[in-house]
Structures are given as C-alpha cells and as structure tokens.
XYZ file of C-alpha atoms in Angstrom:
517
model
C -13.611 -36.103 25.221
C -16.443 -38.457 24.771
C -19.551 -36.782 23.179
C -22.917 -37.281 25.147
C -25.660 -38.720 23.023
C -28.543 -36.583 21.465
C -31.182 -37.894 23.879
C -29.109 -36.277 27.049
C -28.799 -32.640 25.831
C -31.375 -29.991 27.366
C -34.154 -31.055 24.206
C -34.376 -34.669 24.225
C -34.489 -34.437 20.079
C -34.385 -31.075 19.148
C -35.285 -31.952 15.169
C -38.473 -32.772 17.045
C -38.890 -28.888 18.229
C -41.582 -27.377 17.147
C -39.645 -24.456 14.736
C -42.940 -21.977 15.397
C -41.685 -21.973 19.475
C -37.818 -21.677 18.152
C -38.757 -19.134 15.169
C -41.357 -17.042 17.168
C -40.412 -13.391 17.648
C -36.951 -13.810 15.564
C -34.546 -11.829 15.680
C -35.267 -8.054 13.933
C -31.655 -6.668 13.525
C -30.561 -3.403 11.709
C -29.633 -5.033 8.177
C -25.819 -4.263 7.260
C -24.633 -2.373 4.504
C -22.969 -5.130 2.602
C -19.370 -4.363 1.159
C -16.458 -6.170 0.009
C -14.603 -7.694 3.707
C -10.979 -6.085 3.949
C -9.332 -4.865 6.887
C -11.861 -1.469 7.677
C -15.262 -2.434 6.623
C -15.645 -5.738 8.138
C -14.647 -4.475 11.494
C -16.650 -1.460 11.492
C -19.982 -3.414 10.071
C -19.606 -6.345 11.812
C -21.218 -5.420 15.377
C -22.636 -7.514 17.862
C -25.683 -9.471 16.289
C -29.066 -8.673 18.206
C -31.267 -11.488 19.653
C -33.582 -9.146 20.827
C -36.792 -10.389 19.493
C -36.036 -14.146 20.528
C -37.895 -16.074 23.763
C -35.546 -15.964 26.882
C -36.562 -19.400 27.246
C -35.581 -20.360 23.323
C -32.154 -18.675 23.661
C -31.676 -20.666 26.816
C -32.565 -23.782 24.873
C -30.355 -23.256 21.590
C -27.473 -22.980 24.071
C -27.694 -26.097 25.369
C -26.779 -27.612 22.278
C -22.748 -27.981 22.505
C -20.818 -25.426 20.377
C -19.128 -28.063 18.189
C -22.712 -29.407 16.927
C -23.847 -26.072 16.449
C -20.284 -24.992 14.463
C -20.488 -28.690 12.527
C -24.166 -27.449 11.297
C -22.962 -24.287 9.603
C -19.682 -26.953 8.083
C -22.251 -28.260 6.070
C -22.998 -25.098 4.556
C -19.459 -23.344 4.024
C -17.921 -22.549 1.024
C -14.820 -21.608 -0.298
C -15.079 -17.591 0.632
C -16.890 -18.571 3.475
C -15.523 -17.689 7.363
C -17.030 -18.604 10.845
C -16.297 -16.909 13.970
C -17.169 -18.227 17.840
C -16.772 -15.250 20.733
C -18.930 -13.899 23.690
C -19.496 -11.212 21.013
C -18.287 -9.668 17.509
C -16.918 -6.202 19.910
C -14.782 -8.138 21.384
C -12.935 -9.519 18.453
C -13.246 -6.730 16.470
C -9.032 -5.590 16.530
C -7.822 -8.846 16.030
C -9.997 -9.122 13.025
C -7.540 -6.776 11.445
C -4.254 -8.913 11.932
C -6.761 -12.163 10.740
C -7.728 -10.588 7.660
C -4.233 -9.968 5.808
C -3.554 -13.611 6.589
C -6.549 -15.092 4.000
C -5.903 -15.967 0.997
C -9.231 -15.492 -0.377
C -12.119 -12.534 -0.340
C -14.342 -13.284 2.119
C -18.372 -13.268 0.403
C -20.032 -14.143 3.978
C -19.083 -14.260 7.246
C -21.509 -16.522 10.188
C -21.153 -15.310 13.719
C -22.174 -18.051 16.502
C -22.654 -16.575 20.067
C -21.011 -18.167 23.104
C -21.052 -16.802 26.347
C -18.463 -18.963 28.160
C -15.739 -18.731 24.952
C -12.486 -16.478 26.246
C -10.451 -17.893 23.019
C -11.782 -16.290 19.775
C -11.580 -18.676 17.237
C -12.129 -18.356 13.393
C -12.848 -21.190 11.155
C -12.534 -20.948 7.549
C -11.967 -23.135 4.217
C -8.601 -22.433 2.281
C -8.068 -22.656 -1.432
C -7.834 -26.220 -1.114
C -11.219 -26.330 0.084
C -9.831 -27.730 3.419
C -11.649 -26.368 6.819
C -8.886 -24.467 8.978
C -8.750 -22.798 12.104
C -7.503 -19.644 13.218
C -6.834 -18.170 16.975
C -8.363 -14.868 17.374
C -7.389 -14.594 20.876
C -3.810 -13.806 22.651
C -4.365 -17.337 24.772
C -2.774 -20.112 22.611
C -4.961 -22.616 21.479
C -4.380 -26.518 21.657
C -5.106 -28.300 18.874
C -5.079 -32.298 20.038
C -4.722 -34.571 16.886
C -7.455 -37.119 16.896
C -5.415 -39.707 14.915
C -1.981 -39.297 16.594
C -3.342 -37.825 20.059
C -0.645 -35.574 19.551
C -1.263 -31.891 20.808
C 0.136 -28.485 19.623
C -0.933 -24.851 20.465
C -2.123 -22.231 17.864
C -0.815 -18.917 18.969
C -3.036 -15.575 17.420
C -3.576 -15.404 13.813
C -1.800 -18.885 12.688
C -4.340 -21.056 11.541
C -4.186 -24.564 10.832
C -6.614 -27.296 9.207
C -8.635 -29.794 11.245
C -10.620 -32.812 10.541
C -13.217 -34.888 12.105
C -11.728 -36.311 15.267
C -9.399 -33.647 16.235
C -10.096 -31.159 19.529
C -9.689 -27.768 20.253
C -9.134 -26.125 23.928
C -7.779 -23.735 25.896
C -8.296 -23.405 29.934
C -11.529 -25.762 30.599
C -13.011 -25.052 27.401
C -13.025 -28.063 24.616
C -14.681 -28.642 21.860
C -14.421 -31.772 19.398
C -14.454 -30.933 15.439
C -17.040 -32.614 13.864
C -17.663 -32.651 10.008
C -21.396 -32.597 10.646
C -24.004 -32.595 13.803
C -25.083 -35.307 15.056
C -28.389 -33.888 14.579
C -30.059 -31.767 12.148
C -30.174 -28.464 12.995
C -30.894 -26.425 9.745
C -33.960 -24.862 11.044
C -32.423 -23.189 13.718
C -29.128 -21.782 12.471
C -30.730 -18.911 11.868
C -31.731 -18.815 15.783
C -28.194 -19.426 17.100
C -25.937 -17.642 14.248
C -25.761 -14.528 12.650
C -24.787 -14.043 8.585
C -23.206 -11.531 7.255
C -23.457 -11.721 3.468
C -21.177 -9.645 1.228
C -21.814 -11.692 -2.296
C -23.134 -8.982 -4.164
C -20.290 -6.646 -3.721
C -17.928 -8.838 -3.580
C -19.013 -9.829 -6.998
C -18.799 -6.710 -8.621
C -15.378 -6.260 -7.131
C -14.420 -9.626 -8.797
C -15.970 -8.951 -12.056
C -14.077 -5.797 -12.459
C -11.066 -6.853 -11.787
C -11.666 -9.608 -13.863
C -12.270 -7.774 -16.677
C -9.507 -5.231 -16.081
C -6.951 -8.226 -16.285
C -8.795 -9.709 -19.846
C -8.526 -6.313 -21.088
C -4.919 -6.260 -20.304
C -4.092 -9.564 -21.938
C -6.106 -8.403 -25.630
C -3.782 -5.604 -25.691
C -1.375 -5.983 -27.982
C 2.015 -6.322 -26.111
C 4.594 -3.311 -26.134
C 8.108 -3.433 -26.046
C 9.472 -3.365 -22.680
C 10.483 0.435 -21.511
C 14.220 1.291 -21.999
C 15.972 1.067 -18.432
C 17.617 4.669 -17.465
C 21.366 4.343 -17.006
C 24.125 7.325 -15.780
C 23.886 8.493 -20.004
C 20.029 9.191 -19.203
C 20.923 11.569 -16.478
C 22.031 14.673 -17.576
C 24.332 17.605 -15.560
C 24.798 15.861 -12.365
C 28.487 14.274 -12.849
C 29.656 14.751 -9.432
C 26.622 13.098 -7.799
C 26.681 10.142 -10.277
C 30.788 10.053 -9.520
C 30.276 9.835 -5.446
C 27.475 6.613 -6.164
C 29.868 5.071 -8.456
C 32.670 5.003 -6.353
C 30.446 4.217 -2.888
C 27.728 1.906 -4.205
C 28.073 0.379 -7.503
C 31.896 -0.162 -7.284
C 31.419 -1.996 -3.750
C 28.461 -3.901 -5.093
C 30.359 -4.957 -8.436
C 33.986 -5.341 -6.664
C 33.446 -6.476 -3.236
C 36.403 -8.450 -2.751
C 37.982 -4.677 -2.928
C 36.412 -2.874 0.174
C 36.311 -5.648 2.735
C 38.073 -3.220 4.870
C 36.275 -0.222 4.216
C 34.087 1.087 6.136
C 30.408 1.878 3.543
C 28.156 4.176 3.213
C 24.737 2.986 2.962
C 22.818 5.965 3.600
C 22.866 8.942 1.098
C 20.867 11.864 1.544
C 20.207 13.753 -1.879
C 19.439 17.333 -1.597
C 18.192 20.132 -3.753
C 15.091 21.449 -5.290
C 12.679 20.117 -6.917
C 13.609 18.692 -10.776
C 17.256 18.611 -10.302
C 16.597 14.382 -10.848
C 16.874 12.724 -7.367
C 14.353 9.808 -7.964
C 15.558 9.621 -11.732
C 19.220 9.001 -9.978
C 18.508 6.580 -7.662
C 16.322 4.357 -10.204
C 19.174 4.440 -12.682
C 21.402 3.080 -9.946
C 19.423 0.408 -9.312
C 19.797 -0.589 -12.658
C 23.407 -0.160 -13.276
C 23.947 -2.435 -10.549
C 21.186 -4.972 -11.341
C 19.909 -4.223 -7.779
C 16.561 -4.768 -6.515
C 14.681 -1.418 -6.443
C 12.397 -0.305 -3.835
C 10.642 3.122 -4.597
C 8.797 4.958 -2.174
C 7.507 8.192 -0.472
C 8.065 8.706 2.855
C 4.352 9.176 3.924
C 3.215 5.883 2.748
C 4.769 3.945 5.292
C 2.723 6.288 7.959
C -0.045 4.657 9.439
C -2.786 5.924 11.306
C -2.196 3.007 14.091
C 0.139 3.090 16.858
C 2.780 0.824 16.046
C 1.937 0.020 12.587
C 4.369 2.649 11.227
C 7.286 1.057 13.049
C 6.417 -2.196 11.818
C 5.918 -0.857 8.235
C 9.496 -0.058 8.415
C 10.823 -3.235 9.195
C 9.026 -5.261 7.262
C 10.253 -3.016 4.330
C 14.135 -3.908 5.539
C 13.352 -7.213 5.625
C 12.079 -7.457 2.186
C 15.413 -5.606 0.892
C 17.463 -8.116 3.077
C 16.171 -11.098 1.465
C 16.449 -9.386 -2.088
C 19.748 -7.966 -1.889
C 21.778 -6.179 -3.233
C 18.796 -3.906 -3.156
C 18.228 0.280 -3.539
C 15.976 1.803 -1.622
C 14.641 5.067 -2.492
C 12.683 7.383 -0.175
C 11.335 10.810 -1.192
C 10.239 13.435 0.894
C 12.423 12.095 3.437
C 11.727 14.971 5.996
C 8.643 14.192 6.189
C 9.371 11.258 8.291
C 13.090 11.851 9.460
C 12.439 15.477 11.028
C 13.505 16.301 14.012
C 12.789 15.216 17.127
C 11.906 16.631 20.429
C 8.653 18.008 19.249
C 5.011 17.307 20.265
C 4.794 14.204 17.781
C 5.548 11.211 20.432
C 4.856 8.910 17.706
C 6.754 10.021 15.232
C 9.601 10.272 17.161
C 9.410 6.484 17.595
C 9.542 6.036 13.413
C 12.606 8.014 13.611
C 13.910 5.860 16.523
C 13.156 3.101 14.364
C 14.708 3.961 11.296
C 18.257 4.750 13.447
C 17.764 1.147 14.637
C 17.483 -0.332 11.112
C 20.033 1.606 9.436
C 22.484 0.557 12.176
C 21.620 -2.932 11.399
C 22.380 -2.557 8.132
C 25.894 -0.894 8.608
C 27.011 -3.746 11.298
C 25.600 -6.794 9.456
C 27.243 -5.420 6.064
C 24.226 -5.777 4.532
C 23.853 -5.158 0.180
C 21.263 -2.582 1.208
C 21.784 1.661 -0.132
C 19.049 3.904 1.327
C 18.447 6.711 -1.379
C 16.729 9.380 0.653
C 15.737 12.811 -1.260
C 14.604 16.190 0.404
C 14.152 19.478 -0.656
C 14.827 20.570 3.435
C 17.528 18.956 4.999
C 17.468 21.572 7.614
C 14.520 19.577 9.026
C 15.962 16.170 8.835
C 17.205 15.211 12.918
C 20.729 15.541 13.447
C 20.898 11.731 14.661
C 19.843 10.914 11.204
C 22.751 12.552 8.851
C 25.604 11.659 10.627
C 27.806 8.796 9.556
C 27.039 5.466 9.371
C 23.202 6.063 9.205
C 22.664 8.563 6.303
C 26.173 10.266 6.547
C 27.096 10.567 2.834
C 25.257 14.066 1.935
C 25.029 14.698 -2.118
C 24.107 18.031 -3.557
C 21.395 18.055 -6.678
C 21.711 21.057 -8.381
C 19.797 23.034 -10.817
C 22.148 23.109 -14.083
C 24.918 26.057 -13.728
C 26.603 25.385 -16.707
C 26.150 25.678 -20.243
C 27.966 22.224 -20.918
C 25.577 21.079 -18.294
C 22.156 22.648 -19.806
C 23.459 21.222 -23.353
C 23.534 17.614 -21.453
C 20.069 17.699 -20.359
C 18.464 19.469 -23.186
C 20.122 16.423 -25.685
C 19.316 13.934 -23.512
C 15.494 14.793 -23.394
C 15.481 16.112 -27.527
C 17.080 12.350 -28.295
C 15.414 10.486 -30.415
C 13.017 13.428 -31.338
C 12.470 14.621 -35.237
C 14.495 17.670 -34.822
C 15.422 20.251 -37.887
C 18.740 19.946 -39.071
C 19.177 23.765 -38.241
C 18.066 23.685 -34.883
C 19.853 25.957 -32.556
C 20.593 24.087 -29.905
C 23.052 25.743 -27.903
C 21.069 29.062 -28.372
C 18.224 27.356 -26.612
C 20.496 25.560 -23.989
C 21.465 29.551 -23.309
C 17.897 30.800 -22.674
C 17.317 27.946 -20.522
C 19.913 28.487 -18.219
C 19.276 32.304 -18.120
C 15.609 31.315 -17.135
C 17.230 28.844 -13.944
C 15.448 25.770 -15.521
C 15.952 22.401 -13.706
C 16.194 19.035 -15.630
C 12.245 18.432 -15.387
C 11.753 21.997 -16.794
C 13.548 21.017 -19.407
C 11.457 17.708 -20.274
C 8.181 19.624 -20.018
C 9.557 22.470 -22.393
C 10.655 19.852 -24.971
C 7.244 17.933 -24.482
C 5.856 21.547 -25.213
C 7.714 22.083 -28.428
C 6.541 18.729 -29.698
C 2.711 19.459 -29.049
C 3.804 23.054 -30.651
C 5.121 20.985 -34.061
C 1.555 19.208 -33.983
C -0.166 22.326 -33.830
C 1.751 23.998 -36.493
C 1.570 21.316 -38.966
C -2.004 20.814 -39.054
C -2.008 17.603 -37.129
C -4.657 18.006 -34.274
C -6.880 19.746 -36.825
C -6.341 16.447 -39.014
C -6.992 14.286 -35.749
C -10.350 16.879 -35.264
C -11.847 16.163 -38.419
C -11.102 12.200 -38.492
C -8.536 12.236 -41.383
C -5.264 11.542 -39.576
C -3.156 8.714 -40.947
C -0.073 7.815 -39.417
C 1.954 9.205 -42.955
C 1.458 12.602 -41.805
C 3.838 12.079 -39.201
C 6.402 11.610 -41.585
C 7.612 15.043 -42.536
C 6.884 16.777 -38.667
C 9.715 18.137 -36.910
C 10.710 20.187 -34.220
C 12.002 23.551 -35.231
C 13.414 26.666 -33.849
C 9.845 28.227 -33.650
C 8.393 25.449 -31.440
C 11.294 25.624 -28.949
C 11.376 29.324 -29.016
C 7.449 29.400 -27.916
C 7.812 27.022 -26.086
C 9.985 28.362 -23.784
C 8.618 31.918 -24.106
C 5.593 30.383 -22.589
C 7.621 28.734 -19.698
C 8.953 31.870 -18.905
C 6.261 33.872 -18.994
C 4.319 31.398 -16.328
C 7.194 31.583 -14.159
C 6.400 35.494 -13.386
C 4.888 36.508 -10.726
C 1.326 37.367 -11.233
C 0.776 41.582 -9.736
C -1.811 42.200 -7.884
C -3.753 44.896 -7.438
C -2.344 47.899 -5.149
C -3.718 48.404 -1.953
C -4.863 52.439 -1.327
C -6.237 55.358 -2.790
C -5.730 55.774 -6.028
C -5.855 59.605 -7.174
C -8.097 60.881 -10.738
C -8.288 64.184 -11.726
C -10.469 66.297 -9.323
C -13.102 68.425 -10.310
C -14.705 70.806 -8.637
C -16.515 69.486 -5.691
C -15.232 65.764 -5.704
C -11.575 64.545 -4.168
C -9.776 61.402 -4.341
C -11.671 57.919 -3.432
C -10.072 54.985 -1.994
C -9.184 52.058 -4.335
C-alpha cells in the first residue's frame, strides 16, 4: 500500500499546528491507581480513556492522521517493558487481555492506548527481550501479516505474536496499516492528544526490587545439604498399602517388559483419616521410582472462570505426559471428584473432564499414576472409582498394632539423642491406647524434644544470650519428656464440658426456691 505524502493528510503539516488549538481543554481523566500489570489489575484499571475535555473539531483532526504514523510516533518512545494497544476502546479488549498477558515474557511498567474507531482487529504491539518490536492479535479475526521484503503473507491468529519491521503490513477485512519504525512527521506534541498512558513504573519497581533482593539474600546464605529423599523405610505401619504400589506401580515402571499384557492401574484412591501418611506415601513413590512428582490439592486447579478449570486439568496431564514416568498426587480429592447430579453444572464438567483424561491415560499406556487421597470416599462419584479410572482403592489406617506403633514411633525418634533407657515399647503402648495416627506421633516426638530443651536449661540459656552450641552436647530425650509429652496430647484430645443447661438446685431457705442456671 503506497503511503500518501504529509502535505495530503487532513493538516497540510501538522508539526506546523499550533499545539495551544491541539492542547486546549485536554483531556481531565480520573488518574489510575498504578499497580504492577498481571492478569486482574490491568484489566480492571485499564478502562476506556476519556477525551472529554478535547475540541470536537481537534479530535476530528488527530484522526486524520493514519494509525500507522500515529503507532510509529509512540515506536520511538517504547521500551523494553513497554506495550501498545490499538481498539475502538480498552472495554472491548478487556478479556482477551487476560489470555495476552500470560504470553509476555516481561512485566509490563506502562501500557499506551491509541483510539481507533474503525479497528475490529485488536492488536497489541510490544518489544520482547531482544528488544525487537512484535505484534500480537487481540482479536478472534486472524490477522495478515504481509512481509515487506519477501511479499510473503501469513495470518496471526489471537494471542500469537510475531515481530515486524519497517516495510511489513498488517490487515484484516479492509483495514491495513504499514509498520513504520518512525512517522513521517513529528508528532511528539500531540501523543498525548491521540493516546492514553498508563504508567505502572513505580510499583512495578518495588515489585522488582523485592524480589531482587529476596533472590541475593538467598544466594549469601550459606548452602545446606540437600534434604534426605523419603523412601518405603521412612513410612512407618502401612505395609499392605506400600505392598499393593510396589507390585502395581513401581514394579511396572522398573520391569515393563513384564506387564505388556496386563491390564494397569493408574488410578489409586487412598483412603483414611487424617495422619495415617497419604501424601508422605505417594511422595516416597515418586522417589523410589525416580518419577517425576506432581503434588497438589484438589482446589487449586478450581478457577473462578468458566472453562478455566477444565483447561487447568489438561494442561496438568500434559505436563506429566511429557515428563513421564510421572506421580501425580491429589489431596482432598472429593473436593473436586464428588458426585454428580447436583446443582454445581460446572463442576460436573471438571469431573467429566477428569473421566476423559484418565481414560486417555489407560488407552495410550501412558507412565502416568494418579495418587488421589480423601478422608470421604463416600462423596467421590461412582463413575470415578471404578476400574480403569481410579479403580485400585487402598485403605490408610491409623496404626492397630503394636509392631506397627513401634515402626512409626522409631522411624520419627531416628536420629534423635535418645537415653539409653528409654522405654520405647512402653510408649509405643500408650500411643496406641490413645488411637494416635503417624502425624500424632511426629508432633509428640517434636514435643518431647522441646520438653528436653526446657528441662535442661536450654531456652533459659538462649533467654539470657549465653547459649553455645556445646550445650547441646549432653541433651537427650528421656522417659520424662515422652511421658509429658504425651500426657499433654492426651489430655488435648478430651473433650472440653460445657456448662449444663437448667436449673441448678442450692439449699433453700426460708422464703427463696431454686433459680435457673
């Protein structure tokens, strides 16, 4: 598309305009609450700019220039942080702002917004990390992009982007507009007039300087050796749970050359109440099969969008596909696997989804094992549980053993300064009479340890500033500490009375008879 010359547009040379006619009555907006741009506050602060307070007859004018000269004058300005939109108005783009955003690369410091009526195609310009100018469709109408070297043309469907140089052309029904690096004419006195900024630097900033500083202080501290990874020896009185994932996930994961006609199971539901170690199972799966692990709770893939919690979903399968063989855990799994049939549409269309994907799995023979963990299976949908989606069902009790209690109750003391005539068994015993689950057990052994620091005069040391690590040399756990602590444990576990409800009868006297409580 040839470009007319400056002298035919509606102002012969419009850096000969008067600014006073162009700047009189400007613009008075509502100023914006700046904030750091992400995928809420932009599109709720971003409205429609006002041009209230600018002449009919100025407005008129500015339009006249051709988008592309006006766009070209704010090039010359960008930065790296910087973005550009182009629409009939900000209201109108405001939802597809929200798929645009989680495509940059970069935090966005300002944003310009250029007016124009006769635009149906959205478009966002922005430079990368490169510090190249790209474009991005905003609109569901692909874009053409026609390449002004080759001539060659391609469209830009919404929210891919791609760079452009002098030369090139964008269009889409009769709209075109040529890229140009700069205007043809200078126009820096009347951006203001024909664009609206939306500056977020200071915020922005402070966001960066934070983090900043967050990551420095993380590299000055002095490194730690990596954590131990759990294994089956780190999970304690659940032998038939960690027998059915040996033989059904590791083993087929290790050995598959053995179970190429078996049928898997790559859904397991773990059940129980709360402590019994579900998530402390499934983690130390992962590991004993070098899998990729993928922890989460169920509500965090729930989105307040229509749509978005389906989509959560598969991207999440996806990720696990291209990682396998990979373990996912999910907690509070009835939270989004209950039944269906209710009032919640929506959520009926998660659980739709996650049949779909699990199926997928199972067919494709996909390295994937979904860990799911509830403490109420009766709410789970029927559809879900039955084979070939999460079929495999595995109990997590509460220890009912004494071998059992022992297992748990060494495995969280190991490693610990114990006395060498600590009772162990004897406290194994009370544990089990008090019903104590495996993450009882961990915070009553925690509780003995704080007891030993108490005991031997360590926090008062710590209180008056005279604690060197030496004293730690001759604490250790003995019978006393375990013995309160557990007394304590089982004394919170009670019930608290309350007070009864009625009358309550004193000795009468003469004249006076019972009063109500």
């Amino acid at each position: 598309m040839r470009i007319p010359s400056v002298q035919n547009y509606y102002c012969t040379n419009y850096t000969n305009v008067n600014p006073k006619s162009l700047n009189k009555g400007l613009m008075h907006s509502v100023p914006l609450k700046t904030g750091v741009m992400h995928q809420d506050t932009f599109v709720k602060s971003a409205n429609t700019p006002s041009f209230t307070g600018v002449e009919k007859n100025a407005l008129v004018l500015l339009k006249q220039i051709p988008l592309g000269e006006r766009i070209a004058s704010l090039f010359t300005i960008m930065k790296q942080g910087d973005i550009l939109i182009t629409a009939p108005t900000m209201k109108g783009v405001d939802s597809s702002l929200k798929g645009a955003v989680k495509k940059l690369e970069q935090v966005v410091k300002k944003c310009y917004f250029v007016p124009e009526d006769n635009l149906q195609t959205p478009v966002m310009f922005y430079k990368n990390t490169t510090g190249e100018m790209e474009v991005m469709n905003l609109s569901k109408t692909p874009v053409i992009l026609k390449d002004g070297h080759s001539g060659k043309s391609a469209p830009i469907m919404q929210h891919d982007s791609f760079f452009v140089v002098e030369g090139d052309e964008l269009s889409a029904g009769d709209w075109k507009m040529p890229i140009r690096s700069v205007p043809k004419a200078n126009l820096s006195l009347f951006r203001k007039n024909f664009s609206k900024l939306y500056d977020f630097t200071d915020d922005v900033t402070k966001t960066i300087q934070a983090q900043n500083s967050k990551t420095i202080g993380t590299l000055l501290r002095p490194l730690k050796p990596a954590a131990k990874k759990l294994s089956f020896t780190d999970v304690g009185g659940q032998d038939k749970a960690l027998e059915v994932l040996q033989k059904e996930v590791i083993f087929p994961i290790r050995y598959p050359e053995a179970f190429r006609t078996t049928k898997l199971n790559h859904g397991f539901i773990m059940y129980g109440p709360p402590g019994t170690g579900k998530s402390l199972t499934a983690e130390a799966l992962a590991n004993e099969t070098n899998a990729n692990f993928i922890k989460l709770n169920g509500l965090e893939m729930e989105s307040k969008w229509v749509g978005e919690s389906e989509e959560n979903w598969r991207v999440l399968f996806d990720t696990a596909r291209e990682n396998q063989p990979t373990v996912i855990f999910i907690d509070e799994f009835d939270a989004v696997a209950k039944k269906r049939g209710g009032a919640d549409v929506y959520g009926d269309k998660v659980v739709n989804q996650l049949l779909t994907l699990m199926s997928d799995v199972e067919k494709n023979g996909d390295d994937i094992y979904v860990i799911a963990a509830t403490n109420r299976p009766e709410m789970l949908d029927e559809a879900i549980s039955r084979s070939g989606r999460f079929g495999r069902k595995i109990e997590m009790k509460a220890p009912e053993t004494l071998k059992d209690m022992l297992s748990i109750f060494n495995i969280h003391t190991k490693g610990k300064p114990l006395d060498e005539a600590l009772n162990t068994e004897r406290f194994a015993k009370k544990l089990l009479d008090a019903k104590a689950t495996g993450a009882d057990v961990a915070y009553i052994v925690n509780k003995a340890n704080e007891n030993s620091l108490e005991r031997s005069g360590i926090y008062t040391k710590m209180a008056k500033g005279t604690f060197v690590p030496s004293d730690m040399d001759n604490v250790k756990l003995l019978n006393a500490d375990f013995e309160k602590a557990i007394d304590d444990f089982i004394a919170e576990q009670k019930p608290q009375g309350r007070k009864p409800i009625g009358f309550v009868h004193y000795p009468q006297s003469k004249g006076k008879s019972s009063i109500m409580a």
